[in-house]
Coordinates of C-alpha atoms and ligand atoms in Angstrom, one line a residue:
X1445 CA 18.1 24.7 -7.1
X1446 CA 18.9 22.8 -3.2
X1447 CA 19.1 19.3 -2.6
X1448 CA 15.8 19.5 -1.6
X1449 CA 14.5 21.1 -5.2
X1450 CA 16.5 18.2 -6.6
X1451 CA 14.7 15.6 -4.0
X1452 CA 11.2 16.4 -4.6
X1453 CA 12.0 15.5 -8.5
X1454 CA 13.3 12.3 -7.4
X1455 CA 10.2 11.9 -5.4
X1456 CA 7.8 12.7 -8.7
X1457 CA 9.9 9.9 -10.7
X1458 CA 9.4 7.8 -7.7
X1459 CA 5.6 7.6 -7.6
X1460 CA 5.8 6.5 -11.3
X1461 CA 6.3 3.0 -9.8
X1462 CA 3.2 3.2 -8.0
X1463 CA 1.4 0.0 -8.3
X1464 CA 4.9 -2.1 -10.2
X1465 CA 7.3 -2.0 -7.8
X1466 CA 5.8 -4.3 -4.9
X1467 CA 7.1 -5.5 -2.7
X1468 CA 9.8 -3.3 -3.7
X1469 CA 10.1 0.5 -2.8
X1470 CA 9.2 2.9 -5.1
X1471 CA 12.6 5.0 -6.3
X1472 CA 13.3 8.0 -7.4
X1473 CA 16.8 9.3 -8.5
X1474 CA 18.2 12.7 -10.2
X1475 CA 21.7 12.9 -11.3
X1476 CA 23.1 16.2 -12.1
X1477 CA 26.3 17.7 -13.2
X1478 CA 27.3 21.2 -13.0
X1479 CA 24.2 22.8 -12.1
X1480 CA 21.8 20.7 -14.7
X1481 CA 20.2 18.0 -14.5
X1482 CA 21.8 15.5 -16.9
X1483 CA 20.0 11.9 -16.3
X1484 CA 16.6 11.1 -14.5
X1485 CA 15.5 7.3 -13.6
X1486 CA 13.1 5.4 -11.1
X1487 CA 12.4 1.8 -10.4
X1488 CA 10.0 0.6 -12.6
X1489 CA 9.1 -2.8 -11.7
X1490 CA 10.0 -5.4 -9.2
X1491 CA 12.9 -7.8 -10.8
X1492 CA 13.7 -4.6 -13.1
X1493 CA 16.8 -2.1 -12.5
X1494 CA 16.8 -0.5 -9.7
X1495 CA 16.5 3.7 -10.1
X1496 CA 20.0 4.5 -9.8
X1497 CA 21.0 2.0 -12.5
X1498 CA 18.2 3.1 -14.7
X1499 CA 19.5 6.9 -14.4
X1500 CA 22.9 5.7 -15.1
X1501 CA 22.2 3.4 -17.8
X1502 CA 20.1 6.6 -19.7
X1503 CA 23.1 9.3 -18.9
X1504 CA 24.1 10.9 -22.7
X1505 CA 27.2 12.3 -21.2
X1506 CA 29.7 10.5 -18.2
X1507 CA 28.0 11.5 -14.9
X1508 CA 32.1 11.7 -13.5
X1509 CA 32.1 14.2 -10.7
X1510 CA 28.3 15.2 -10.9
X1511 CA 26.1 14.3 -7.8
X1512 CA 23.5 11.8 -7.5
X1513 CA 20.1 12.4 -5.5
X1514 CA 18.2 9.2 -4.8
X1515 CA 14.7 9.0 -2.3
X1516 CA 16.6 5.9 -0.9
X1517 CA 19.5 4.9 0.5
X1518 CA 21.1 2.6 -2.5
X1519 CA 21.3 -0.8 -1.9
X1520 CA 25.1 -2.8 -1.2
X1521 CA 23.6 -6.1 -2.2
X1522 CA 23.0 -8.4 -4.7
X1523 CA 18.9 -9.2 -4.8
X1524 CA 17.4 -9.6 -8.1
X1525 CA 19.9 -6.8 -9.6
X1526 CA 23.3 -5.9 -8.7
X1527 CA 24.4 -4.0 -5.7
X1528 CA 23.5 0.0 -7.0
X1529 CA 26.5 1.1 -4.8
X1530 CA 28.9 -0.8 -7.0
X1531 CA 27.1 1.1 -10.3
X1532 CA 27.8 4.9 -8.9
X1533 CA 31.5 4.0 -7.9
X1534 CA 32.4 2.6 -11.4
X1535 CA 30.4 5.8 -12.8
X1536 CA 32.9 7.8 -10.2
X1537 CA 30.1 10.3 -8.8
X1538 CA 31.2 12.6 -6.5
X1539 CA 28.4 12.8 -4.4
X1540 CA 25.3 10.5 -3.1
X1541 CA 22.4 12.4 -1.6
X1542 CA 19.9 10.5 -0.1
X1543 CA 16.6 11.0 1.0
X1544 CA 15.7 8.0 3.8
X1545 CA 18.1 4.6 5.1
X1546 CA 16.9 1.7 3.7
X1547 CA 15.1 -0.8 6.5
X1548 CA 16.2 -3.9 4.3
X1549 CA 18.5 -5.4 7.1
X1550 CA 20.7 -6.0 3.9
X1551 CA 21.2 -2.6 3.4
X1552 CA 20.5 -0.5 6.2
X1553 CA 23.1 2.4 6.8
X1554 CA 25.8 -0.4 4.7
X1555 CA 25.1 1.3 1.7
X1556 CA 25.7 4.5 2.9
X1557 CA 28.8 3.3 4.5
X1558 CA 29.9 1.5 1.3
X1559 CA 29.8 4.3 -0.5
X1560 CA 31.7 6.6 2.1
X1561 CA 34.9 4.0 2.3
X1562 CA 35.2 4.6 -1.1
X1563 CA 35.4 8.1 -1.0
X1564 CA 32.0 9.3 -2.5
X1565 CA 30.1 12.3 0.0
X1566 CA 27.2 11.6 1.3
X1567 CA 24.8 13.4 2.6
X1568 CA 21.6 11.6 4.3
X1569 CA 18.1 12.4 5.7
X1570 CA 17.1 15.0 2.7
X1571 CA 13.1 15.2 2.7
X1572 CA 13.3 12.1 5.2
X1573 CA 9.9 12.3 6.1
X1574 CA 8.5 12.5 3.0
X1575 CA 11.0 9.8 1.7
X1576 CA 9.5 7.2 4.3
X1577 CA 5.8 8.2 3.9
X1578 CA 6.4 7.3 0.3
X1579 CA 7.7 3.8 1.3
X1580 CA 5.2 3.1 4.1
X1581 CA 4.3 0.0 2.6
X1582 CA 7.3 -1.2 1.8
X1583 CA 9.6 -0.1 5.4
X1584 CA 6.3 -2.2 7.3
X1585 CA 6.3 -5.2 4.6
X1586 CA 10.4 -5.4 4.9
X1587 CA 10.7 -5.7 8.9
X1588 CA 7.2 -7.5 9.2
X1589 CA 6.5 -10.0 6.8
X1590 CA 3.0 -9.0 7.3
X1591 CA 0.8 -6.9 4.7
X1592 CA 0.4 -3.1 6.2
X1593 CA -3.4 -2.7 6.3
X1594 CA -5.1 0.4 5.4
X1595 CA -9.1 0.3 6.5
X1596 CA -10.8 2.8 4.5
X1597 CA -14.6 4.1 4.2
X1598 CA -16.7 7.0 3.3
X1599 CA -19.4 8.3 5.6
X1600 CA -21.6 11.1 5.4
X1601 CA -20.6 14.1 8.3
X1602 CA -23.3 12.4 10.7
X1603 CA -21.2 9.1 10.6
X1604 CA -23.1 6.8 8.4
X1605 CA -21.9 4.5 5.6
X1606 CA -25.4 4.6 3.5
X1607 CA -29.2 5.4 4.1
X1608 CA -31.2 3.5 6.4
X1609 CA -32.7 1.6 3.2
X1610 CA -28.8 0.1 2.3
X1611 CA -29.1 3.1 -0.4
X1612 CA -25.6 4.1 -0.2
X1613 CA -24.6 5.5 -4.1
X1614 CA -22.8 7.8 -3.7
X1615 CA -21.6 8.9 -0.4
X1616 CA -18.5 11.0 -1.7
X1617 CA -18.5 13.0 -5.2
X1618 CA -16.6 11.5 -8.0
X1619 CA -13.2 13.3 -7.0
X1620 CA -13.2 11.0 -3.4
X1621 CA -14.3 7.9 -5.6
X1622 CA -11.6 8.2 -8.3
X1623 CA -8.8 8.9 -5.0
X1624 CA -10.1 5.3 -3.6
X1625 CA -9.3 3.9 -7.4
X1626 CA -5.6 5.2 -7.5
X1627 CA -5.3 3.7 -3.9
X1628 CA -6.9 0.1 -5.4
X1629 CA -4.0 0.4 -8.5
X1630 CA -1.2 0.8 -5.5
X1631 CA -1.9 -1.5 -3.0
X1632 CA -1.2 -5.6 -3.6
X1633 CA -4.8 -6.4 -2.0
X1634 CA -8.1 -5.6 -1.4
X1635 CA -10.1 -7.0 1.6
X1636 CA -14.5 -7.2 2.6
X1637 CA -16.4 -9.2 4.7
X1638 CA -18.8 -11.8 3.3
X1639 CA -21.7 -9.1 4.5
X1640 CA -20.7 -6.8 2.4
X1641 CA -20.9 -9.4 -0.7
X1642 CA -24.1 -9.9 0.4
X1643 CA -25.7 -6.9 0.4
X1644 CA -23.4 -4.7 -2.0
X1645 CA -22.1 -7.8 -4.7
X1646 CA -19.5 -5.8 -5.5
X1647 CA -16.3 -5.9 -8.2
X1648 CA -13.8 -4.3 -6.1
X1649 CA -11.6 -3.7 -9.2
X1650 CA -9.7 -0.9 -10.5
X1651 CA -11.1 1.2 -12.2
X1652 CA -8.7 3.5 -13.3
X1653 CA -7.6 4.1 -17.1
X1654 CA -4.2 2.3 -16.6
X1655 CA -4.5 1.0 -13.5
X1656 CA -4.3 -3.1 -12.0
X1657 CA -6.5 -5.2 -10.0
X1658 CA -5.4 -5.7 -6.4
X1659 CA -6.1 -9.4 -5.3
X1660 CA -9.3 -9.8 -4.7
X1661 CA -10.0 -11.3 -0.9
X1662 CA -13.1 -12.1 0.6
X1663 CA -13.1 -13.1 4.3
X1664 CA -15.8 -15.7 4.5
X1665 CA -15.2 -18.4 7.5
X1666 CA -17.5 -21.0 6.6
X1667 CA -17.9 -20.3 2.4
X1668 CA -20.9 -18.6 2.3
X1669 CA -20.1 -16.7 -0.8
X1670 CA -22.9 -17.3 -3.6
X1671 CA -21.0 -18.9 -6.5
X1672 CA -23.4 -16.2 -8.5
X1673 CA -22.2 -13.2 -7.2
X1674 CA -19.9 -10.8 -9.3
X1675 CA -16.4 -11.6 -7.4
X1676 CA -16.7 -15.3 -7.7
X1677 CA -18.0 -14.7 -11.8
X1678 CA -15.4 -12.8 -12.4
X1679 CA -12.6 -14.7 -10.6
X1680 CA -11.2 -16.0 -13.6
X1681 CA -10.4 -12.4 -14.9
X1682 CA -9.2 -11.2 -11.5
X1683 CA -8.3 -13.2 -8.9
X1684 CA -10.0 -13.7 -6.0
X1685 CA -9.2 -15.2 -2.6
X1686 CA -11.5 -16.7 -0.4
X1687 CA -10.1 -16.7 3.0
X1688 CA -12.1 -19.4 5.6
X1689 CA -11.6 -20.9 8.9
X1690 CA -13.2 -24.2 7.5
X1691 CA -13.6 -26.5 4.1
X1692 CA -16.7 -27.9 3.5
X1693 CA -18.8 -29.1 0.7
X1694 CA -19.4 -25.7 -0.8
X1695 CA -15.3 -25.6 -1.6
X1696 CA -15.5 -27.3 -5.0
X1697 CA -17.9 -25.3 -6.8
X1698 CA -16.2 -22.5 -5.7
X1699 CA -12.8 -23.4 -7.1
X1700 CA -14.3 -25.1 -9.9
X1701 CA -15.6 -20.9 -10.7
X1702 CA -11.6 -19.9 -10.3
X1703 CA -11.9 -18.6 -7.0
X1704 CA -8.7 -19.6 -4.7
X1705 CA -9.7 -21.2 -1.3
X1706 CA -7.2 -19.8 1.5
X1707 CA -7.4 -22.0 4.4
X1708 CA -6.3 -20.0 8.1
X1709 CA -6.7 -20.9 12.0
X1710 CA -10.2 -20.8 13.5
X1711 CA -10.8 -18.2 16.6
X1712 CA -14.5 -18.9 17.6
X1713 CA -15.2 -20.5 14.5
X1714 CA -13.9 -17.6 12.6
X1715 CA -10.8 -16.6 10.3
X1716 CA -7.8 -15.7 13.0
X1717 CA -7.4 -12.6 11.5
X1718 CA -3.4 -12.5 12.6
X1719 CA -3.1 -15.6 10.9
X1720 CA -4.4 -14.6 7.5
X1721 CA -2.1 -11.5 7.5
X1722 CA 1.2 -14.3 8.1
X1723 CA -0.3 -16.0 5.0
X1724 CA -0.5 -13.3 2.8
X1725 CA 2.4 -11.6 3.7
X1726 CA 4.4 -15.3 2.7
X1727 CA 2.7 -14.8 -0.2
X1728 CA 4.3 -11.3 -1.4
X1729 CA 0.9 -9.6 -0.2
X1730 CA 2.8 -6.3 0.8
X1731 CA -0.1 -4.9 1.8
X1732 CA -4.1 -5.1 1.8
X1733 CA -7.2 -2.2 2.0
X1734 CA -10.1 -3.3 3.8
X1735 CA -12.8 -2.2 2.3
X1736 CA -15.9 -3.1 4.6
X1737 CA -17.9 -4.0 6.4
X1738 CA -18.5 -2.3 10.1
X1739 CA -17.9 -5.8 11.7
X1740 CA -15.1 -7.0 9.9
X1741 CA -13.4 -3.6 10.8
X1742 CA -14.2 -3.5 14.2
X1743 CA -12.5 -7.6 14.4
X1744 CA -9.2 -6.7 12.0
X1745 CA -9.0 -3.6 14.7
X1746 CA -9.3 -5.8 18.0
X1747 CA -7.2 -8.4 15.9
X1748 CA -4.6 -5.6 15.9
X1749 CA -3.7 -6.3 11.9
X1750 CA -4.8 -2.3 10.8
X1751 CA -1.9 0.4 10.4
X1752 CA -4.0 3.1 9.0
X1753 CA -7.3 4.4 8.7
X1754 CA -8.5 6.5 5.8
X1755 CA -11.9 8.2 6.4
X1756 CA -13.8 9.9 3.3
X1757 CA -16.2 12.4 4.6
X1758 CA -19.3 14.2 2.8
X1759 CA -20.3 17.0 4.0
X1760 CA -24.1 15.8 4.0
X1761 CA -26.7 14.2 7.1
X1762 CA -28.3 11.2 6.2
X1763 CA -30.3 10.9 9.8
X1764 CA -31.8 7.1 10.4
X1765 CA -31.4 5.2 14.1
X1766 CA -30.9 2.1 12.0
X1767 CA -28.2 3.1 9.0
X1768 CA -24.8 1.6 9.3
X1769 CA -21.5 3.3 10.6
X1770 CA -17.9 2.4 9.7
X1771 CA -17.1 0.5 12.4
X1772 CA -19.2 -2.1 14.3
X1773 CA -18.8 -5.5 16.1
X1774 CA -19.8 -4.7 20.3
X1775 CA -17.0 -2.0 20.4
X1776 CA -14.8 -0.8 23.7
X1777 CA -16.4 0.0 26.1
X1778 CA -14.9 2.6 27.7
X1779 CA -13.9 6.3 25.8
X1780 CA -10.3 5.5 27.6
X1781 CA -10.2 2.3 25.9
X1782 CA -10.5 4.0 22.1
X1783 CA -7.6 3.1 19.8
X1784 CA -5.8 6.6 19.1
X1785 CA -4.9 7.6 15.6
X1786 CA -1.8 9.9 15.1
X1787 CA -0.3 12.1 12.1
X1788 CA -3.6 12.9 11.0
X1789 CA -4.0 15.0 7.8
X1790 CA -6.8 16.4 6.0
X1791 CA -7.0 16.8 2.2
X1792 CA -10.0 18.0 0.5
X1793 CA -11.2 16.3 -2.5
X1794 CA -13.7 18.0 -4.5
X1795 CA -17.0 18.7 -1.7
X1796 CA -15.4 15.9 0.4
X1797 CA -12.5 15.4 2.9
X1798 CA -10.1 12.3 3.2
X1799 CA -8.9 12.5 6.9
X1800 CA -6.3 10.0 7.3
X1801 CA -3.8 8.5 10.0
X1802 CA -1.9 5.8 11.4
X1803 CA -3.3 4.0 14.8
X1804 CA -1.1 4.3 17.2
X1805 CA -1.3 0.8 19.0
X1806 CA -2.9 -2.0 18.7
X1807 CA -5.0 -3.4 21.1
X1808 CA -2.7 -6.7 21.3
X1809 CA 1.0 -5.5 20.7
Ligands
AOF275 C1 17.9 0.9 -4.5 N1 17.2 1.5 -5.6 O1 15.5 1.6 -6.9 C2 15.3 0.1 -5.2 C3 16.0 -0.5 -4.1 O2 15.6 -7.8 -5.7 P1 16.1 -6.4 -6.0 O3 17.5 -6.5 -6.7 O4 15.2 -5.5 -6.8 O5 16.4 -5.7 -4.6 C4 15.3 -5.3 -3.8 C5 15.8 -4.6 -2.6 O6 16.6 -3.4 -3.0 C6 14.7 -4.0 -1.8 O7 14.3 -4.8 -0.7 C7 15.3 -2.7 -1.2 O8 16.1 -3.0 -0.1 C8 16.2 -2.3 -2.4 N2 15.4 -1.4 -3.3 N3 17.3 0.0 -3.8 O9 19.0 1.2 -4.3 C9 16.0 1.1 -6.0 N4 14.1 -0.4 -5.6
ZN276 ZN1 19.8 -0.8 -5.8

């Protein structure tokens, strides 16, 4: 076994965190003593022990001497849990191998450093990449204070989001549609456009067997929402956001039905976009997946607010001058003006194909 058989363990116990941890990272860590693995942990929930304490706190036999492998760098500071670094000097480990520096200006590189004045070996950068994919969310949330936005759809191969009739069950096979559920339990938030209640009254729940709701958020400017429609009846269950550029006399009824009224600056009347983002992140909304429709994606794009797009393709033509694509509002005009997407990867699910990637700039940074 390498460090790097030992780190893509780590990473496994990470994702267990998946959906618990925010807006903390998800952790993996592996401690192991003369060639076996003696003690695994990971960081179950925010405000609980951090993955290194966990492992040690489990260990059977002393882990004096043996190595510890960790996705990330461990922290030097006291947050809601002791400083980690304090934990594997008192266990006297011999070596720390970790897989990514933490971007929490607390920590960054000072844990590593910590840990090296005290004699322990450690060895940095293992699986890096794969160690700060992981933690996208979390690396954005920490240096931004703004939610990292992932716009997803699915489209049939010809580019369209649904027939010409608005008949759009299914697009992608069940595989694709269960992959969009496991995505809801991770991320903090999920984000349409009031035309999209309109024409799809949707739940936008999880519906995985053990998965959470994200927060429900609807962007509606002038609270246009029907008090009848599924979010707003269920907003007692699951809560729901209504984010608006006014109040008016529709408000009450609204928040009488449980529904949370987020008030954010007007551009032209409508939701400044940039705005929302600042209150949500202040908030603990680590980050949020838009979820439709074309013209809400087309302003959170121009608004420079998405990070990455995630694009579920069938492999079907649907045809129709009229049927809706993923992305709408008047568009750039130019082919030179298109936003760029970069690290693309393909992964088949079932018939389908999720292409995904990060933009590369923003039209306004
Ligand atoms: C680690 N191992 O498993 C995690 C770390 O408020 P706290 O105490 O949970 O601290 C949160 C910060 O600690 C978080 O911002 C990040 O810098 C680090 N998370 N560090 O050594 C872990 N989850
Ligand atoms: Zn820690």
């Amino acid at each position: 076994m390498t460090d790097e058989d030992y780190m893509r363990r780590a990473l496994m116990l990470a994702r267990r965190g998946e959906g618990r941890v925010s807006p903390n990272p998800m952790v993996g860590c592996v401690i192991v003593k003369e060639g076996r693995v003696i003690v695994e942990g990971w960081h179950e929930k925010c405000g609980g022990p951090h993955a290194e304490r966990a492992a040690l706190a489990a260990c059977a036999e002393s882990p004096q001497g043996g190595t510890l492998y960790v996705t990330l760098e461990p922290c030097c500071h006291w947050g809601r849990t002791p400083p980690c670094t304090d934990a594997i000097m008192e266990n006297r480990l011999a070596r720390v191998v970790v897989g990514c520096l933490d971007a929490n200006p607390l920590v960054a590189g000072n844990g590593v450093q910590t840990l090296r004045t005290a004699g322990v070996a450690v060895a940095t950068g293992v699986l890096e990449a794969d160690c700060k994919k992981l933690n996208e969310v979390f690396f954005h949330f920490i240096q931004n204070q703004t939610p990292f936005v992932t716009l997803k759809y699915a489209m049939t191969l010809d580019g369209k989001l649904a027939a010409h009739t608005g008949d759009s069950k299914w697009v992608t096979g069940e595989t694709a549609r269960a992959h969009v559920h496991r995505t809801r339990n991770r991320l903090s938030a999920i984000m349409v456009g009031l035309g999209t209640v309109l024409q799809d009254d949707p739940l936008l729940t999880c519906r995985m067997e053990g998965g959470r709701d994200p927060v429900r958020i609807v962007c509606d400017s002038r609270l246009r929402i029907p008090p009848d429609c599924r979010l707003v009846r269920s907003a007692r269950v699951s809560p729901l956001l209504i984010a608006a550029a006014e109040r008016n006399a529709r408000a009450e009824a609204l928040e009488r039905a449980g529904a949370e009224i987020l008030l954010c600056n007007a551009v032209n009347g409508r939701v400044d976009l940039a705005d929302l983002m600042r209150r949500l992140g202040a908030r603990g909304i680590d980050s949020v997946l838009l979820e439709g429709g074309a013209a809400l994606h087309f302003a959170a794009l121009e608004a420079g607010i998405v990070h990455k797009v995630q694009a579920y393709i069938a492999p079907k033509l649907i045809g129709g001058a009229g049927a809706k694509s993923p992305v709408g509002g008047q568009g750039f005009a130019k082919m030179a003006d298109a936003l760029p997407l970069r690290h693309m990867t393909v992964i088949p699910l079932g018939e389908d194909f999720l292409l995904e990637g990060e933009l590369a700039c923003s039209p306004v940074s």
